[in-house]
Coordinates of C-alpha atoms in Angstrom, one line a residue:
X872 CA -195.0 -99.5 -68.8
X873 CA -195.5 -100.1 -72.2
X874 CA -194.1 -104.0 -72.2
X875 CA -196.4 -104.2 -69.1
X876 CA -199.6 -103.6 -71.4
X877 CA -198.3 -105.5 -73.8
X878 CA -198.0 -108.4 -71.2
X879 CA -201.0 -107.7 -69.8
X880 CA -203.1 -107.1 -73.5
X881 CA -201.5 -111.0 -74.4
X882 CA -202.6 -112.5 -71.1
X883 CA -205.7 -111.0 -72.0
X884 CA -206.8 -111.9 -75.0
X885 CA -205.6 -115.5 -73.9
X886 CA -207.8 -115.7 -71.2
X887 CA -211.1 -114.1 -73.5
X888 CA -209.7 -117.2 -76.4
X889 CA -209.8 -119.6 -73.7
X890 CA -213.3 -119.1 -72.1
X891 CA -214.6 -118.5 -75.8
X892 CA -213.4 -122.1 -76.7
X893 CA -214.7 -123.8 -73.6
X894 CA -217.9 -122.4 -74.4
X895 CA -217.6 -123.3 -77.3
X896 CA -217.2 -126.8 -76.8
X897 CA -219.9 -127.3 -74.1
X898 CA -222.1 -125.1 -76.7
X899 CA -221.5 -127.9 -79.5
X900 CA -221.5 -130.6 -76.8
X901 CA -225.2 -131.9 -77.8
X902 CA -223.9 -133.0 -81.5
X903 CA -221.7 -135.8 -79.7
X904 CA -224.6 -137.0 -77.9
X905 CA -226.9 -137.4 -80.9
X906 CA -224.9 -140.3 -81.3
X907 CA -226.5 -141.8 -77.8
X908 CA -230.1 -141.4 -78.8
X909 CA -232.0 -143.0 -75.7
X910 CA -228.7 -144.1 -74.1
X911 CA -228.8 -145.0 -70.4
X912 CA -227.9 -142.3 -68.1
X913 CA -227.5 -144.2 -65.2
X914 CA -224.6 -146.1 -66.7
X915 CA -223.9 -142.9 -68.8
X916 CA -222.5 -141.1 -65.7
X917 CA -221.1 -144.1 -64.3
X918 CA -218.3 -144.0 -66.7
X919 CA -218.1 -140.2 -66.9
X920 CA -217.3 -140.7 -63.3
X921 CA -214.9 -143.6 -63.5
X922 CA -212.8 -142.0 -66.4
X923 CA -212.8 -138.8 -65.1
X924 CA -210.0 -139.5 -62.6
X925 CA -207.7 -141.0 -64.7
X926 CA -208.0 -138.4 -67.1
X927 CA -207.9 -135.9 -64.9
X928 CA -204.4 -137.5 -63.2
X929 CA -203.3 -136.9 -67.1
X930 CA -204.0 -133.2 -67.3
X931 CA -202.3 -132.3 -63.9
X932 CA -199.3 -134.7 -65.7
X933 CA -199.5 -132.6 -68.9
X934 CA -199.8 -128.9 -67.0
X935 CA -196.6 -130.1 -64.4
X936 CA -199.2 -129.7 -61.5
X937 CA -199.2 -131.6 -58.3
X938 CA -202.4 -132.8 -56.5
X939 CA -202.5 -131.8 -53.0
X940 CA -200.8 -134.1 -50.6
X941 CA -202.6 -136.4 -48.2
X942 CA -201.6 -133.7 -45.3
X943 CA -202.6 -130.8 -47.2
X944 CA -206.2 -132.2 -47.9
X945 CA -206.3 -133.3 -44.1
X946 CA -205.5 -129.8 -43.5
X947 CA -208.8 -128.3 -45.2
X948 CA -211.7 -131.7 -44.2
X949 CA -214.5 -128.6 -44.8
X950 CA -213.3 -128.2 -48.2
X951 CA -212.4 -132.1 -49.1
X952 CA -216.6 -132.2 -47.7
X953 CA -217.8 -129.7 -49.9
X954 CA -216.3 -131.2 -53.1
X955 CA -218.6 -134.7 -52.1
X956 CA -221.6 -132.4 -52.0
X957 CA -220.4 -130.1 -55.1
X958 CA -220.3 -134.0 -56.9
X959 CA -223.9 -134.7 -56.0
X960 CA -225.7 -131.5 -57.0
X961 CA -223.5 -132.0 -59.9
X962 CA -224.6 -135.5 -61.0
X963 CA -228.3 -133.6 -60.6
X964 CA -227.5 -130.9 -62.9
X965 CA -225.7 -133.2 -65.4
X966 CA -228.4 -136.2 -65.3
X967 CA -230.8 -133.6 -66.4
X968 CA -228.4 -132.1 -69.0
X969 CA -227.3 -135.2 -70.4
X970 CA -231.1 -137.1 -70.8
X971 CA -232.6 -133.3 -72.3
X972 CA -229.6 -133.6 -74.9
X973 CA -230.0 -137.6 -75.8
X974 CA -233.8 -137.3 -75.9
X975 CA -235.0 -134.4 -78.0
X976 CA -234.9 -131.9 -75.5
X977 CA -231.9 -129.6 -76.3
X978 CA -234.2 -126.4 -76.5
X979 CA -234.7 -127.1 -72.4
X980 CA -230.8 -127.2 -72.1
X981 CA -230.5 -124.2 -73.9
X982 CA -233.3 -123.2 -71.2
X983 CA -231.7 -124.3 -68.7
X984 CA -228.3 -122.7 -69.2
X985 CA -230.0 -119.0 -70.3
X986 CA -232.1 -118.8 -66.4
X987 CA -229.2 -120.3 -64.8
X988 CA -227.8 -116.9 -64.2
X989 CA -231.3 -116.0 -62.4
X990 CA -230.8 -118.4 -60.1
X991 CA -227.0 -117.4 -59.8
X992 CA -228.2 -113.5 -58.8
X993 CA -230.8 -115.6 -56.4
X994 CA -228.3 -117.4 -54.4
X995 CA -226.1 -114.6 -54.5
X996 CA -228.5 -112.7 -52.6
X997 CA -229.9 -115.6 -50.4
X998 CA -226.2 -116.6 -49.2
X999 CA -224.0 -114.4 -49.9
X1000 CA -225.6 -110.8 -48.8
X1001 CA -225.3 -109.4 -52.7
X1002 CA -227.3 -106.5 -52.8
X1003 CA -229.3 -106.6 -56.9
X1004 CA -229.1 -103.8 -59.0
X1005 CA -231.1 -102.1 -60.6
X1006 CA -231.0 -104.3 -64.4
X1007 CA -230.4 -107.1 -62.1
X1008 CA -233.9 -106.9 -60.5
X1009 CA -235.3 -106.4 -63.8
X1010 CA -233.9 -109.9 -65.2
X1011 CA -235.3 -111.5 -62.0
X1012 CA -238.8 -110.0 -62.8
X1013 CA -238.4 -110.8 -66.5
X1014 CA -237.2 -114.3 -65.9
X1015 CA -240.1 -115.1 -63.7
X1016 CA -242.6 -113.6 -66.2
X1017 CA -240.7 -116.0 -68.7
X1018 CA -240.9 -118.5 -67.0
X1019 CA -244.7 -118.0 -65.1
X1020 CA -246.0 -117.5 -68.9
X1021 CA -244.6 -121.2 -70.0
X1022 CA -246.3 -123.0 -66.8
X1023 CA -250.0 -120.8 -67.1
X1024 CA -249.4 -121.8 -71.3
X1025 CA -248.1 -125.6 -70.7
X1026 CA -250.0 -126.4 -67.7
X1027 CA -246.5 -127.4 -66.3
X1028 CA -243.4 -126.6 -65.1
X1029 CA -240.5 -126.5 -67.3
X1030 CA -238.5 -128.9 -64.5
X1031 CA -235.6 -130.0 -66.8
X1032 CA -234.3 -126.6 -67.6
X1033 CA -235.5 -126.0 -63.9
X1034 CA -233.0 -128.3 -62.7
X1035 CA -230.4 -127.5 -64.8
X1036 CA -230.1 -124.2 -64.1
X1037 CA -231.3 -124.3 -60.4
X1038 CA -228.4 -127.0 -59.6
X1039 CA -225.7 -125.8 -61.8
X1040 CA -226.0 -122.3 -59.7
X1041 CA -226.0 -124.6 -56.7
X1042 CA -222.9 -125.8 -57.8
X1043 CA -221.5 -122.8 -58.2
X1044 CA -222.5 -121.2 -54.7
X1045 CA -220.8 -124.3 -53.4
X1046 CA -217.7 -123.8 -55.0
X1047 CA -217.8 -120.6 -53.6
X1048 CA -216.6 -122.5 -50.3
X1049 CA -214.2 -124.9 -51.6
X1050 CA -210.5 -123.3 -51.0
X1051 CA -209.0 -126.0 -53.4
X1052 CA -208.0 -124.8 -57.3
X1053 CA -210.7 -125.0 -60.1
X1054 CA -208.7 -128.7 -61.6
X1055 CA -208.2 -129.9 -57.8
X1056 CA -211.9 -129.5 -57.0
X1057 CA -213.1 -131.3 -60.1
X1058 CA -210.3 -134.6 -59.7
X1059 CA -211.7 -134.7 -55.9
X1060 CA -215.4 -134.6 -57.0
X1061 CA -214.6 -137.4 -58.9
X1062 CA -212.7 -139.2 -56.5
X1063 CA -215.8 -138.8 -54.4
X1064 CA -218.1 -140.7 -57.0
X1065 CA -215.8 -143.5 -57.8
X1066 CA -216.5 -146.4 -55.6
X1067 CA -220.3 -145.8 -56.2
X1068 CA -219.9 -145.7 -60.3
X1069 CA -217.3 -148.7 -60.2
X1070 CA -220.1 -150.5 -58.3
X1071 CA -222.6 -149.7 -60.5
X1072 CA -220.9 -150.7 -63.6
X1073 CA -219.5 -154.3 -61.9
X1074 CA -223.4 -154.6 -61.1
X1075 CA -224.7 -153.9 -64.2
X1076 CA -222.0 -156.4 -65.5
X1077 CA -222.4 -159.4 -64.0
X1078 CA -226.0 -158.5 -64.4
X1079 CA -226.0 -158.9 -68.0
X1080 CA -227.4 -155.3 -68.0
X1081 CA -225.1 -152.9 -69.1
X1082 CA -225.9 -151.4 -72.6
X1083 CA -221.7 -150.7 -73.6
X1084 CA -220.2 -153.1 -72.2
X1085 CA -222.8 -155.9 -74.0
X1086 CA -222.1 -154.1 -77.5
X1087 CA -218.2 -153.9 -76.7
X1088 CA -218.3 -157.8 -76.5
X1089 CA -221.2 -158.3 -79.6
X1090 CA -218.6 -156.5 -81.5
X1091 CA -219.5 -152.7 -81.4
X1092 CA -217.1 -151.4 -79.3
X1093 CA -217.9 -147.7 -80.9
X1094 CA -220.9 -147.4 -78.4
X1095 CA -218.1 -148.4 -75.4
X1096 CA -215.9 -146.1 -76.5
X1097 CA -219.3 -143.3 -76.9
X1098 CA -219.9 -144.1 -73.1
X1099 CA -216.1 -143.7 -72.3
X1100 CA -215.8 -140.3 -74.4
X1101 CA -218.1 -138.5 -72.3
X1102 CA -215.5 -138.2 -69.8
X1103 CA -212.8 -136.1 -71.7
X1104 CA -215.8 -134.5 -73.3
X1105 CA -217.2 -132.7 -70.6
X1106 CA -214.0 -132.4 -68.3
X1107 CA -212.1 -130.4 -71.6
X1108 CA -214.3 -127.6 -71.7
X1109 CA -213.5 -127.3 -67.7
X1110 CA -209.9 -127.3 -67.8
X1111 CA -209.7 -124.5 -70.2
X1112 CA -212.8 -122.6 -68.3
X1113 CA -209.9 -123.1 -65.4
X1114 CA -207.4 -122.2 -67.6
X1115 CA -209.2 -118.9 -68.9
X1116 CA -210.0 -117.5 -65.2
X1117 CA -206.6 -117.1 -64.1
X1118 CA -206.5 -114.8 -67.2
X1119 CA -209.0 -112.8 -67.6
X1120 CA -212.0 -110.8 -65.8
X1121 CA -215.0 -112.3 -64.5
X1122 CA -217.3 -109.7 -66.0
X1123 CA -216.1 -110.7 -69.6
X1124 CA -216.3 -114.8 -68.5
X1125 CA -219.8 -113.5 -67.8
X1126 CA -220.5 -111.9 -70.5
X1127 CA -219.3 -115.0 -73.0
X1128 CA -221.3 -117.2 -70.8
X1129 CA -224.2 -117.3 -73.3
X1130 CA -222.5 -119.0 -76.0
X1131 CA -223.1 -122.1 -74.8
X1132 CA -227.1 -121.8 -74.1
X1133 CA -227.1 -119.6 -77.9
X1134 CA -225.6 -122.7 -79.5
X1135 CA -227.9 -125.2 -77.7
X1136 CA -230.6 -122.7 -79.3
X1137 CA -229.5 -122.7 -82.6
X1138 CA -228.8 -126.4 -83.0
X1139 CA -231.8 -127.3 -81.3
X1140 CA -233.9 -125.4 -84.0
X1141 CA -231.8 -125.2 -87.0
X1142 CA -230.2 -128.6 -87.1
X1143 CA -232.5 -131.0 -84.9
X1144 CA -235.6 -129.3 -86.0
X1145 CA -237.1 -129.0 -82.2
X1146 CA -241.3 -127.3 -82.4
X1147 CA -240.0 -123.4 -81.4
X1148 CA -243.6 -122.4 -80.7
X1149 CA -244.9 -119.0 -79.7
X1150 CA -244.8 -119.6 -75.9
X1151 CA -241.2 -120.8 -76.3
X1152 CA -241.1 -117.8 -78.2
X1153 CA -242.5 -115.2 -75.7
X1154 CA -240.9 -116.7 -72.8
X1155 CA -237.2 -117.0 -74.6
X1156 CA -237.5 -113.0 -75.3
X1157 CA -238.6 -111.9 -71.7
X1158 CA -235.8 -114.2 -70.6
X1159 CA -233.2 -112.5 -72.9
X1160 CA -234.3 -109.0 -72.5
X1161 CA -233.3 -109.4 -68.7
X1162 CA -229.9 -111.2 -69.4
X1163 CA -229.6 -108.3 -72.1
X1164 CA -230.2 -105.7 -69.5
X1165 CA -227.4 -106.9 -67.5
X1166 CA -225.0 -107.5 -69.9
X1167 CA -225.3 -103.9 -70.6
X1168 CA -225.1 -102.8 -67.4
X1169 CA -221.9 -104.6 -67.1
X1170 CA -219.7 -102.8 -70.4
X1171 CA -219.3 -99.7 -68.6
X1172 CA -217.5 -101.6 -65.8
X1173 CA -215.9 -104.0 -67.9
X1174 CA -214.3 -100.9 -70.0
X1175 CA -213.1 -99.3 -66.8
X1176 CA -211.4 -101.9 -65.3
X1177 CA -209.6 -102.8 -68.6
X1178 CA -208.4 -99.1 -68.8
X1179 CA -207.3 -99.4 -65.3
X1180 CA -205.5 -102.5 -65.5
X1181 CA -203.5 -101.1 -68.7
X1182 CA -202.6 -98.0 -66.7
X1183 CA -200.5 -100.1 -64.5

């Protein structure tokens, strides 16, 4: 028993270190784009999408995983599908993510990524017959008041956080429905985009209009290699967010969740000096008060289910 809990404490705390660090590094993911001020997110994604299969053929290499064969993906066609829609709300979510982060805007990510649980409880009980509880509700009546005070205060909706949020939890419900693994699903949504990025990028070429690949031949191939980066970048934090849920609980990869949106905060007012105003201010809180209500609502659990797994 006791080497069990032992086992069982290390696989743990591995899992919690793992899903900290991919947080992490999607949390600290708008100081590499401050390097791309006003950069092209067309052609952005493009290459995300194009090196995001090789570099994803390298980490099934490095973990001695096989990609499903040919037969095995004939085998599931409904789930091959839903990884070419998964890629599409994705691009959505990203697009937004990536032009809020390379245009002043990293408060609205932060936004984004603090209501995208809402929207996650929403779909959950739209789709999936979840019943709410009771600090669940709250956050949804919180969150709206949040969100309601910003439009009546701004005269407008906040839509990039809006779409951040709203398609990320999308994404999510749809990979509810995908049967492949967490690193399979990613290689085929990329697989997916490929022709159309490869097209892109060939057009943009012999168009004369692509912003890398014109600085790569004037000499700075640093922007080239910028573009290139994002793939590894943003594919990193995934594979160890893959890693991590294998080993350990969903209520504490919920909980650790706002790491990421809490850094986008913090660098977005500490370091790039975004206006924090009082309506950002008032509808931040009633946004956090709802998450904070869940979040305790969910210790209790998460300390029972930890005793019960060590009892084993």
């Amino acid at each position: 028993m006791h080497s069990s809990s032992v086992s069982h404490n290390s696989s743990s705390f591995k899992g919690n270190a793992l899903a900290a660090f991919s947080f992490l590094l999607w949390g600290l993911m708008p100081l590499y784009y401050q390097f791309l001020p006003d950069a092209n997110i067309n052609e952005l994604l493009a290459f995300r999408i194009l090196f995001s299969v090789p570099f994803m053929a390298l980490v099934f290499l490095l973990l001695g995983r096989r990609m499903p064969s040919i037969s095995q993906l004939k085998s599931d066609k409904k789930s091959v599908v839903l990884c070419g829609l998964a890629s599409l709300i994705m691009c959505v979510s990203w697009y937004s993510f990536t032009w809020a982060i390379t245009h002043g805007q990293v408060l609205a990510a932060s936004l984004g990524f603090f209501i995208n649980p809402l929207f996650a409880i929403g779909l959950g009980v739209l789709f999936l017959g979840d019943k709410l509880t009771a600090a669940q509700k709250a956050a949804v009546v919180l969150g709206s008041c949040g969100i309601s005070y910003m439009v009546y205060s701004y005269g407008e909706l906040p839509w990039l956080a809006l779409s951040m949020g709203g398609f990320f939890a999308l994404y999510g419900l749809c990979k509810k429905f995908i049967r492949f693994d967490s690193l399979t699903s990613v290689t085929l949504e990329a697989i997916w985009l490929l022709p159309f990025a490869t097209a892109y990028l060939i057009w943009l070429w012999s168009s004369d209009q692509s912003v890398a690949i014109s600085s790569a031949l004037s000499g700075e191939v640093s922007v080239l290699l910028l573009y290139i980066g994002t793939a590894p970048l943003t594919l990193l934090p995934l594979v160890f967010f893959a890693l991590a849920i294998r080993a350990t609980s969903l209520s504490m990869i919920g909980l650790m969740q706002y790491i990421e949106p809490s850094l986008h905060f913090l660098l977005a007012v500490l370091l790039f000096n975004e206006h924090f105003d009082h309506v950002k201010v008032v509808s931040f809180a009633l946004i956090w008060t709802g998450l904070l209500l869940c979040s305790l609502e969910a210790l209790p659990a998460l300390k029972h289910s930890s005793r019960k797994a060590l009892k084993r």
